[in-house]
PDB file of C-alpha atoms in Angstrom:
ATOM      1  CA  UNK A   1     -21.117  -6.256  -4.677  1.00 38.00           C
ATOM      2  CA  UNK A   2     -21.070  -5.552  -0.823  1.00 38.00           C
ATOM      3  CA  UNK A   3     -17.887  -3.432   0.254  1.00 41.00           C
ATOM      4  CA  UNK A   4     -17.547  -5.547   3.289  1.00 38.00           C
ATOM      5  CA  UNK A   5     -18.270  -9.319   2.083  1.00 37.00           C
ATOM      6  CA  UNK A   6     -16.434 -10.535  -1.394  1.00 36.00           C
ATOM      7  CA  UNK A   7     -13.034 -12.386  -0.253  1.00 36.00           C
ATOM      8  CA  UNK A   8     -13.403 -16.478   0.209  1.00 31.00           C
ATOM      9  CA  UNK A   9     -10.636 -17.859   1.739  1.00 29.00           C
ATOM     10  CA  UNK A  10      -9.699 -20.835   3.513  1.00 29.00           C
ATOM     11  CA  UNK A  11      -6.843 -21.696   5.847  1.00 30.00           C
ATOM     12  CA  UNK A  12      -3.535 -24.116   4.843  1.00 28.00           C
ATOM     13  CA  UNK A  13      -1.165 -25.961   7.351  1.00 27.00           C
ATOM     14  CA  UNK A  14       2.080 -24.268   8.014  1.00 28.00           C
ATOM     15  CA  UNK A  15       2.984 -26.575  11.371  1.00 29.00           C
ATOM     16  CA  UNK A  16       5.670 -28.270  10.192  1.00 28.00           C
ATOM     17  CA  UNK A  17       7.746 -24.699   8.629  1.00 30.00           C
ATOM     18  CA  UNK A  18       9.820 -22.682   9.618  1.00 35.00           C
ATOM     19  CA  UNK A  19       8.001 -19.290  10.771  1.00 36.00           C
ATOM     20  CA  UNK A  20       8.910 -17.175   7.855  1.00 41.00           C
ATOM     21  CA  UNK A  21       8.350 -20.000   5.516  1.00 39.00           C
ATOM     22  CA  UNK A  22       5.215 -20.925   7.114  1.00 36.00           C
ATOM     23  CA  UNK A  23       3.780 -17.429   6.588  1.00 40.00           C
ATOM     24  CA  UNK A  24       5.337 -16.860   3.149  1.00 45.00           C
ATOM     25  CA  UNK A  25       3.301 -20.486   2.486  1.00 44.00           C
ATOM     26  CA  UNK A  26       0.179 -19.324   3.667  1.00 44.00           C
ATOM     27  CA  UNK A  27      -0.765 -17.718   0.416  1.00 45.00           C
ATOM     28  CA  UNK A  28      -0.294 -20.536  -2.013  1.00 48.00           C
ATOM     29  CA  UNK A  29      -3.133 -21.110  -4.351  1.00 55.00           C
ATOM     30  CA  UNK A  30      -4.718 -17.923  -3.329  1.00 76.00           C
ATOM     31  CA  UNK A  31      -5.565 -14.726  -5.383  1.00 91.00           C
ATOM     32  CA  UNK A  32      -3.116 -11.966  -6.619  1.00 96.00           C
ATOM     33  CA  UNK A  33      -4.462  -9.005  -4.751  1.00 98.00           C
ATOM     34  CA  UNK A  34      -3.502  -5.224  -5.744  1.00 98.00           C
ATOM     35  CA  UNK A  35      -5.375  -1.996  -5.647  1.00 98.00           C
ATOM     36  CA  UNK A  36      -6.295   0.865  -7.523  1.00 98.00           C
ATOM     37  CA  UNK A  37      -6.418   4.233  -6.540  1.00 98.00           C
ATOM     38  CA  UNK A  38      -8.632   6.696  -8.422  1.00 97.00           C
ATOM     39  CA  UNK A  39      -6.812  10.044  -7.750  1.00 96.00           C
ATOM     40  CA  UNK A  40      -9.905  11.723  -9.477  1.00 94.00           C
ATOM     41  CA  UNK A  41     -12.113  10.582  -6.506  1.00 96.00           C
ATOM     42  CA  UNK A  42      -9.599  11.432  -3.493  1.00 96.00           C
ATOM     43  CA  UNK A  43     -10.619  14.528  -1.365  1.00 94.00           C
ATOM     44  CA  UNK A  44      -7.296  14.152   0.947  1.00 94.00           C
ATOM     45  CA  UNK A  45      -9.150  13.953   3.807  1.00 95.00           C
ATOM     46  CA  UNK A  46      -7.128  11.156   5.241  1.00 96.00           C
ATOM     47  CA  UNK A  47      -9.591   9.291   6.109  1.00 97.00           C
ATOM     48  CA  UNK A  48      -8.002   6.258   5.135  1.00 98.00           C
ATOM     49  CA  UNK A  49      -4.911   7.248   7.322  1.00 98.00           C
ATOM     50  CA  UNK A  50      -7.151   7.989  10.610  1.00 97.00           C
ATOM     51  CA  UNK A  51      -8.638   4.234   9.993  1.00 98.00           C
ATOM     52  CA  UNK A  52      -5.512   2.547   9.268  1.00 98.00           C
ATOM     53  CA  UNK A  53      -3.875   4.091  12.325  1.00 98.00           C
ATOM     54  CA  UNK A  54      -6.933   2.731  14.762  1.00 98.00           C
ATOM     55  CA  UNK A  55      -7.295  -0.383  12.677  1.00 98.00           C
ATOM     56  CA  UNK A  56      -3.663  -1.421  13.143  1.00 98.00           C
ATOM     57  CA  UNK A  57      -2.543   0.404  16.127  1.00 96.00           C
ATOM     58  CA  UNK A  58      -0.078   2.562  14.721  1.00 97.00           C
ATOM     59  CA  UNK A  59       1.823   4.795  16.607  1.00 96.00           C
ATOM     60  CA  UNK A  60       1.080   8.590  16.404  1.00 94.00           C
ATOM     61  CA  UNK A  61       3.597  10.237  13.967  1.00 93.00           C
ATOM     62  CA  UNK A  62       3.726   6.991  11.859  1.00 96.00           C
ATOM     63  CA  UNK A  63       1.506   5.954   9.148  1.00 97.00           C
ATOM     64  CA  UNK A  64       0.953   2.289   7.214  1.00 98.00           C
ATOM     65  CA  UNK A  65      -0.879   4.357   4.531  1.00 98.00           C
ATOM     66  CA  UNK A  66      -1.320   8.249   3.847  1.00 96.00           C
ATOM     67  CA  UNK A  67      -2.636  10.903   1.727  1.00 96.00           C
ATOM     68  CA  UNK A  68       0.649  13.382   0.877  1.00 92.00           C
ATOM     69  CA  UNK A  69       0.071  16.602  -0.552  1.00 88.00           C
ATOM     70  CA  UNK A  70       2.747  17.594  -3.454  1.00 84.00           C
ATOM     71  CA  UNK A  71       2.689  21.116  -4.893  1.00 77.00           C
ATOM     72  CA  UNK A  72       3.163  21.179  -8.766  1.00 73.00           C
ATOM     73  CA  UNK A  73       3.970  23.846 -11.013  1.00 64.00           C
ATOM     74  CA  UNK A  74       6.213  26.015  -9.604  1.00 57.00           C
ATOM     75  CA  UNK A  75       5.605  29.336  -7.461  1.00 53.00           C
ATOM     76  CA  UNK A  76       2.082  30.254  -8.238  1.00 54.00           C
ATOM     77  CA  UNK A  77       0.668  33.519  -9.259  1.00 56.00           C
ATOM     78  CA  UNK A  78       0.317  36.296  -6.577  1.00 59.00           C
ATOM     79  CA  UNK A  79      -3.582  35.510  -4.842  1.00 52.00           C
ATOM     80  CA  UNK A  80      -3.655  32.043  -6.351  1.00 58.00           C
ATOM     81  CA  UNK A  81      -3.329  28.964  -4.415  1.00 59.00           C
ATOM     82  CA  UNK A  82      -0.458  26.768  -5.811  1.00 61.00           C
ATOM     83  CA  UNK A  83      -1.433  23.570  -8.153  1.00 73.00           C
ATOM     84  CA  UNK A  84      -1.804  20.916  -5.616  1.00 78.00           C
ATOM     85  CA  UNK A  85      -1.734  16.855  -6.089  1.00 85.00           C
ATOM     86  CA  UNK A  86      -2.980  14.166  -3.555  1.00 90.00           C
ATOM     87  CA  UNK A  87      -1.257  11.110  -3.582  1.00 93.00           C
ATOM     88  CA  UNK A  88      -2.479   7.986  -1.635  1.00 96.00           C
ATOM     89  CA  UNK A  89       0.862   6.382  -0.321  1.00 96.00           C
ATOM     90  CA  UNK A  90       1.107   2.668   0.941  1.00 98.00           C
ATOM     91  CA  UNK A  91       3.038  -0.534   0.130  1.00 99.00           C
ATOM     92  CA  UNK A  92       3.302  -1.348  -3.443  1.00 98.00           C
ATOM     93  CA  UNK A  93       3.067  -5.154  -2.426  1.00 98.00           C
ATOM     94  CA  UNK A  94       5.456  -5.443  -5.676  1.00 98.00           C
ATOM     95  CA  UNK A  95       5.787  -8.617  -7.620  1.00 97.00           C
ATOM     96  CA  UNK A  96       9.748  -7.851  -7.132  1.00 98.00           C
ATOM     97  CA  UNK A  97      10.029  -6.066  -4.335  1.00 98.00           C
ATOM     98  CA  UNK A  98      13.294  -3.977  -3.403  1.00 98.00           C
ATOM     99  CA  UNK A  99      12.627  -5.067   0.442  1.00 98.00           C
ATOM    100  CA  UNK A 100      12.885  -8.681   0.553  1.00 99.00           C
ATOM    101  CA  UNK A 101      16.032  -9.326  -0.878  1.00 98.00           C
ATOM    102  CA  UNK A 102      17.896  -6.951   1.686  1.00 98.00           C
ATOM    103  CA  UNK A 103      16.284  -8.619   5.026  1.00 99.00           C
ATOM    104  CA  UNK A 104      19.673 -10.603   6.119  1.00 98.00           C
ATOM    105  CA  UNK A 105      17.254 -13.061   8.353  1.00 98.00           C
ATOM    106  CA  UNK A 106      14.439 -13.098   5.530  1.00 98.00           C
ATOM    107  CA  UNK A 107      11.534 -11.752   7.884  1.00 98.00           C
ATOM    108  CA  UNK A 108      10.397  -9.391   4.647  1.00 98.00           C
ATOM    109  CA  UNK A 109       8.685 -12.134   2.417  1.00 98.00           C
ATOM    110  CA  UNK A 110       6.341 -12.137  -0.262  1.00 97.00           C
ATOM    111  CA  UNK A 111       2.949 -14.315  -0.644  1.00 96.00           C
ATOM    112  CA  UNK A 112       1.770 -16.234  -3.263  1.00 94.00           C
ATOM    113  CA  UNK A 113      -0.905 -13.862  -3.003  1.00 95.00           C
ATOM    114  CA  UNK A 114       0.949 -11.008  -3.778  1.00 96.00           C
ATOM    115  CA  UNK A 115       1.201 -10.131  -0.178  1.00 98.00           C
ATOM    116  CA  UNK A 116       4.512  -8.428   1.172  1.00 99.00           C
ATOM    117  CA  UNK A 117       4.262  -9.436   4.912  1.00 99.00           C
ATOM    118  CA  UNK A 118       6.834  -8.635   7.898  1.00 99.00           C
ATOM    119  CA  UNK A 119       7.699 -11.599  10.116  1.00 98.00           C
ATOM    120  CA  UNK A 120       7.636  -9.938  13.368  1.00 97.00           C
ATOM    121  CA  UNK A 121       8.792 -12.503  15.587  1.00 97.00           C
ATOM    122  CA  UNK A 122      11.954 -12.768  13.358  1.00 98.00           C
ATOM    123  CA  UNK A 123      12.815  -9.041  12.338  1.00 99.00           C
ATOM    124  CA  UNK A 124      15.884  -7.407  14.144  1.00 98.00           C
ATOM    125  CA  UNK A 125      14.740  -3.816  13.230  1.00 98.00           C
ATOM    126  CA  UNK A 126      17.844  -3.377  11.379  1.00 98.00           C
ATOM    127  CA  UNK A 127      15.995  -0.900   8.988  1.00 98.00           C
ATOM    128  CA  UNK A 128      17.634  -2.313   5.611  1.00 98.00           C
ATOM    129  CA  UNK A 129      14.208  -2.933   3.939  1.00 99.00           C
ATOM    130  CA  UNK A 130      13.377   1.248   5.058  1.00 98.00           C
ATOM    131  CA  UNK A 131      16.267   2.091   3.242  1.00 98.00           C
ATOM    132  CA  UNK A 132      15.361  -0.057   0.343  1.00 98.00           C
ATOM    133  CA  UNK A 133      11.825   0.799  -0.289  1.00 98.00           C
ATOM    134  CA  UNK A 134      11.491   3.220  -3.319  1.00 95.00           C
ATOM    135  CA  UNK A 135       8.329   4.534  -2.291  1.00 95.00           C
ATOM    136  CA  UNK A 136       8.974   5.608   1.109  1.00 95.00           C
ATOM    137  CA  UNK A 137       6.040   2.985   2.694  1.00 98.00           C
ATOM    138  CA  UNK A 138       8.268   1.154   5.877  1.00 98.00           C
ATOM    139  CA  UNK A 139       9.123   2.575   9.199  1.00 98.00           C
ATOM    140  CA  UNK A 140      10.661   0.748  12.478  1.00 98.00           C
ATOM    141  CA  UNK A 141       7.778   0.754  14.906  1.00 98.00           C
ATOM    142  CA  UNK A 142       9.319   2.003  18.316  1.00 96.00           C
ATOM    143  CA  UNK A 143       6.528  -0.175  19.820  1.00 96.00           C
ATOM    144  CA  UNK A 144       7.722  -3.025  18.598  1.00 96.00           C
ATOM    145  CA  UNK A 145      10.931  -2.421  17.409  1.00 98.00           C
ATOM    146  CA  UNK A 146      10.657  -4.225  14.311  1.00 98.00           C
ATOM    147  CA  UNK A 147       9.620  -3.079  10.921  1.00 99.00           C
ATOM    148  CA  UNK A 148       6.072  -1.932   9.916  1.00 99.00           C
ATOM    149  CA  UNK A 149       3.630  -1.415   6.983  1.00 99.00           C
ATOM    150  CA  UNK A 150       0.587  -1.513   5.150  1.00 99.00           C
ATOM    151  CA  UNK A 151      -0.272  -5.513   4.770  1.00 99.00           C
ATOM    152  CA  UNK A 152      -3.233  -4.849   3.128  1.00 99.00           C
ATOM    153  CA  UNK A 153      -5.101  -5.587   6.201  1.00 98.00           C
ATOM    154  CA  UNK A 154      -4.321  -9.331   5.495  1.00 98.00           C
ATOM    155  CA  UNK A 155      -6.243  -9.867   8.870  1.00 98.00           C
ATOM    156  CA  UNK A 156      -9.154  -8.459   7.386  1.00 98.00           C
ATOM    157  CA  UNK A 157      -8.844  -9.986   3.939  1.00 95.00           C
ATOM    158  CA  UNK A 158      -8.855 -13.390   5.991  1.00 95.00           C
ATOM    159  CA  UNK A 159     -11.664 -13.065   7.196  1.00 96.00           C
ATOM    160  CA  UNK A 160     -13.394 -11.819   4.159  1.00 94.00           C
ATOM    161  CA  UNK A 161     -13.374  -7.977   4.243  1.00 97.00           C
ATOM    162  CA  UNK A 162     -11.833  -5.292   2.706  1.00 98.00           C
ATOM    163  CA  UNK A 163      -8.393  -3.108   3.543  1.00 98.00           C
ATOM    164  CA  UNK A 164     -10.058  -0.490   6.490  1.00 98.00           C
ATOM    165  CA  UNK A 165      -8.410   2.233   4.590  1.00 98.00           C
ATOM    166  CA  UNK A 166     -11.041   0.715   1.431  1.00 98.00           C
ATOM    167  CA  UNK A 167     -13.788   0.553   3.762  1.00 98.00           C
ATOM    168  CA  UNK A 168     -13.979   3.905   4.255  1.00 98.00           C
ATOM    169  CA  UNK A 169     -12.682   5.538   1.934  1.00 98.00           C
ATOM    170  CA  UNK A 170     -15.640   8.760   1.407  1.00 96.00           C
ATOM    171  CA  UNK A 171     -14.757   9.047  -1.906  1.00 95.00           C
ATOM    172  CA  UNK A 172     -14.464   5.466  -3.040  1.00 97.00           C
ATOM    173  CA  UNK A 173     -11.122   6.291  -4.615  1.00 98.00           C
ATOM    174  CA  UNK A 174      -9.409   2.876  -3.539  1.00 98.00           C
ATOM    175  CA  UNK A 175     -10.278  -0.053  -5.096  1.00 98.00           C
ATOM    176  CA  UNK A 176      -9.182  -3.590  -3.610  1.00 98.00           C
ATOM    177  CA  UNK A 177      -9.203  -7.496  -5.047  1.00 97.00           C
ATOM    178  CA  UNK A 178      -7.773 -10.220  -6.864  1.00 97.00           C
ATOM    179  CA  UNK A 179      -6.129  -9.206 -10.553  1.00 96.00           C
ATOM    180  CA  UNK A 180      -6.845 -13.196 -11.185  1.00 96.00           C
ATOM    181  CA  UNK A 181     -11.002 -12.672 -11.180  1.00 96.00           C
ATOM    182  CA  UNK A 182     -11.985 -10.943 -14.436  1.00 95.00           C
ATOM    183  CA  UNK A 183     -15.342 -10.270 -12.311  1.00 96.00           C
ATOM    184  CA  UNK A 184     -13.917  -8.374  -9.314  1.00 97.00           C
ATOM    185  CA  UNK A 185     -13.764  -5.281  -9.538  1.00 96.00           C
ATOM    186  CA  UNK A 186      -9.923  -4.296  -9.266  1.00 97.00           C
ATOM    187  CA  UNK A 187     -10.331  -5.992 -12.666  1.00 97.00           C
ATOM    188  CA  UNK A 188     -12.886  -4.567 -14.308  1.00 97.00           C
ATOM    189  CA  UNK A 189     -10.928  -1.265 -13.255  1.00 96.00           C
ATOM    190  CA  UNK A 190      -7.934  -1.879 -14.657  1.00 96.00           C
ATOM    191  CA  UNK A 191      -9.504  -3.395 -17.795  1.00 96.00           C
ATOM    192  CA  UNK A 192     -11.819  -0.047 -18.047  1.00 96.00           C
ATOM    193  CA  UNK A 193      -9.182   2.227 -17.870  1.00 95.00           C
ATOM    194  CA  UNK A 194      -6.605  -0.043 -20.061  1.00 90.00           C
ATOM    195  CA  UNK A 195      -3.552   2.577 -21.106  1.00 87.00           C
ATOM    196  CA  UNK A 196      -4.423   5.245 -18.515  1.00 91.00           C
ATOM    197  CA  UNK A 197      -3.147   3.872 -15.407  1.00 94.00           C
ATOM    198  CA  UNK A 198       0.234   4.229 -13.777  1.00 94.00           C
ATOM    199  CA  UNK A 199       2.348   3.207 -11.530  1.00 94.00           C
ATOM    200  CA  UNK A 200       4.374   5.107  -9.215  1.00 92.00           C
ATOM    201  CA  UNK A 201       8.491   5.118  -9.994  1.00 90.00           C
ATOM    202  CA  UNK A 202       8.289   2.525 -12.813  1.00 91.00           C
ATOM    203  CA  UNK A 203      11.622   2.895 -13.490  1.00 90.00           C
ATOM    204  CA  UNK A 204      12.541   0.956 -10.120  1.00 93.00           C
ATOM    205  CA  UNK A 205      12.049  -1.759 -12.138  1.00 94.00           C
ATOM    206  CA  UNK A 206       9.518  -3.387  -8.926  1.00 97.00           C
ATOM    207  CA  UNK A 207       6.215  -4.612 -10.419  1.00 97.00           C
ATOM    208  CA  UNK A 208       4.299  -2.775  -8.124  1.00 97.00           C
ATOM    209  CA  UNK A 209       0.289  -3.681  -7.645  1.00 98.00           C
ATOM    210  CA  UNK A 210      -1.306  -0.325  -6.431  1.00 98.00           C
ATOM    211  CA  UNK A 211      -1.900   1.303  -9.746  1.00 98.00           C
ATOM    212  CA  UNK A 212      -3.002   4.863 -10.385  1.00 97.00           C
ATOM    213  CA  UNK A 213      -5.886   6.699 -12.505  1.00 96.00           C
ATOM    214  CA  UNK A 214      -5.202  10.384 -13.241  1.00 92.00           C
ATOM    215  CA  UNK A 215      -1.688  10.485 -12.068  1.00 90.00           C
ATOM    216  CA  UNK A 216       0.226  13.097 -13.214  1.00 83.00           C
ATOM    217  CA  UNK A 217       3.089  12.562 -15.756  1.00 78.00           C
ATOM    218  CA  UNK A 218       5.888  14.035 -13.556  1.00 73.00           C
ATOM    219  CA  UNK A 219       5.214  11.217 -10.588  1.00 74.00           C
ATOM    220  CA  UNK A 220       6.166   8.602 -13.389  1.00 67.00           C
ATOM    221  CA  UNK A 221       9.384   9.989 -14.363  1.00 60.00           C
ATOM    222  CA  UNK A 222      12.075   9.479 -12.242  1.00 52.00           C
ATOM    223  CA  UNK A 223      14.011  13.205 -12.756  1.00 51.00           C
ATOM    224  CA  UNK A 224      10.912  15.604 -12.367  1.00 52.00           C
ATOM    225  CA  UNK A 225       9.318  13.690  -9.032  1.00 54.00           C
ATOM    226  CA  UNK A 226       8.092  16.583  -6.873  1.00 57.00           C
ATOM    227  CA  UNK A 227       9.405  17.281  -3.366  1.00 55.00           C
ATOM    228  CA  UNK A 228       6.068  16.357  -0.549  1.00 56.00           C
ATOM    229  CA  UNK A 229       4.425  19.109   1.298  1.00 46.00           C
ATOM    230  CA  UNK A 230       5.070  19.109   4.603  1.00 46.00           C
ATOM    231  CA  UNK A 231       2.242  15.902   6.713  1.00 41.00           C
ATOM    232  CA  UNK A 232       0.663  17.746   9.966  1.00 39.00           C
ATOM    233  CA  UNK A 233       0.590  14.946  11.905  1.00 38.00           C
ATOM    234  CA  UNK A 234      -3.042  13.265  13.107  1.00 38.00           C
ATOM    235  CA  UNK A 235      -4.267  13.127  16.319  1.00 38.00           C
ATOM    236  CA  UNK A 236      -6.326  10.075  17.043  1.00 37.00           C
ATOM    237  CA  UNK A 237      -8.804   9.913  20.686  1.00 35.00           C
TER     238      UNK A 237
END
């Protein structure tokens, strides 16, 4: 399969909603798209944070999606470099997501593609649905004012290609496409590794669709999560 040609999509009428309905519309009758990240494959090298941030036009010091480095097992021996695990953070685009039912003018919506979308020209930039994500993926954009995060590059996916932060992934951990093909190869992923993948913070109760391979036990269990490393920020030219 080419990385950069395997979406088909075609376009719906939304005139005649309202603009959060019209957008929330948009994905009826399309696929349920998630991703899975192969934490066996990822090298940290943010790669996928450098592209997001130029693909999107992120602001410096903010991040749609990022690699955060969590030390495990205590205080390492003396001369030993402590236990270290890379964790590839984004939206969850959740099935029941914590963010949408907090948004008191509903510009957090979900698609019928599984898509959790920001309505910009509605959003106040209250911050309720920051507050209300479990996994730490929204920030207010003091660009726009208004809330911000990873939409799966839904741009992109429009138009037939993968998430940027996919694209170029060097290691090929991440792994995008639509959980309703058996062929694609989210699918053939998930059904490979049937019983060994996670999901970060299950017991938030949010159905979230970017699963895990090889993610240690203590990010699934809600009173051993370890505290992040401190992020160096990126510069981008």
């Amino acid at each position: 399969m080419q990385r950069r040609t395997f979406l088909s999509l075609c376009c719906v009428s939304v005139a005649s909603l309202m603009p959060g309905q019209a957008l929330a519309g948009a994905g009826e009758g399309k696929p349920r798209y998630a991703m899975v990240v192969d934490l066996r494959r990822c090298v940290g090298c943010q790669s996928c944070t450098v592209s997001c941030g130029a693909e999107n036009a992120v602001p410096l010091g903010n991040f749609r999606t990022t690699v955060s480095e969590y030390a495990l097992g205590g205080v390492p021996a003396e001369h030993r470099a402590p236990l270290v695990a890379v964790i590839p953070r984004l939206c969850n685009h959740c099935d029941k997501p914590a963010c949408v039912p907090v948004c008191p003018v509903g510009a957090t919506f979900k698609r019928a593609d599984g898509l959790v979308l920001i309505d910009a020209t509605t959003c106040i930039g209250c911050g309720f649905c920051v507050q209300a994500c479990p996994y730490d993926a929204r920030f207010i954009n003091r660009e726009t004012h208004t809330a911000d995060k990873c939409t799966f590059c839904a741009h992109r996916t429009a138009a037939g290609l993968l998430p940027a932060c996919v694209e170029n992934c060097v290691g090929g951990a991440r792994i995008f496409g639509d959980l309703r093909d058996p062929q694609s190869a989210v699918s053939k992923m998930l059904a490979a590794y049937d019983g060994k993948v996670a999901v970060l913070y299950p017991e938030k109760s949010t159905d979230p669709h970017v699963f895990y391979i090889g993610l240690s036990r203590c990010f699934t269990r809600a009173d051993s999560i370890p505290q992040p490393l401190p992020i160096t920020p990126l510069a981008r030219s």
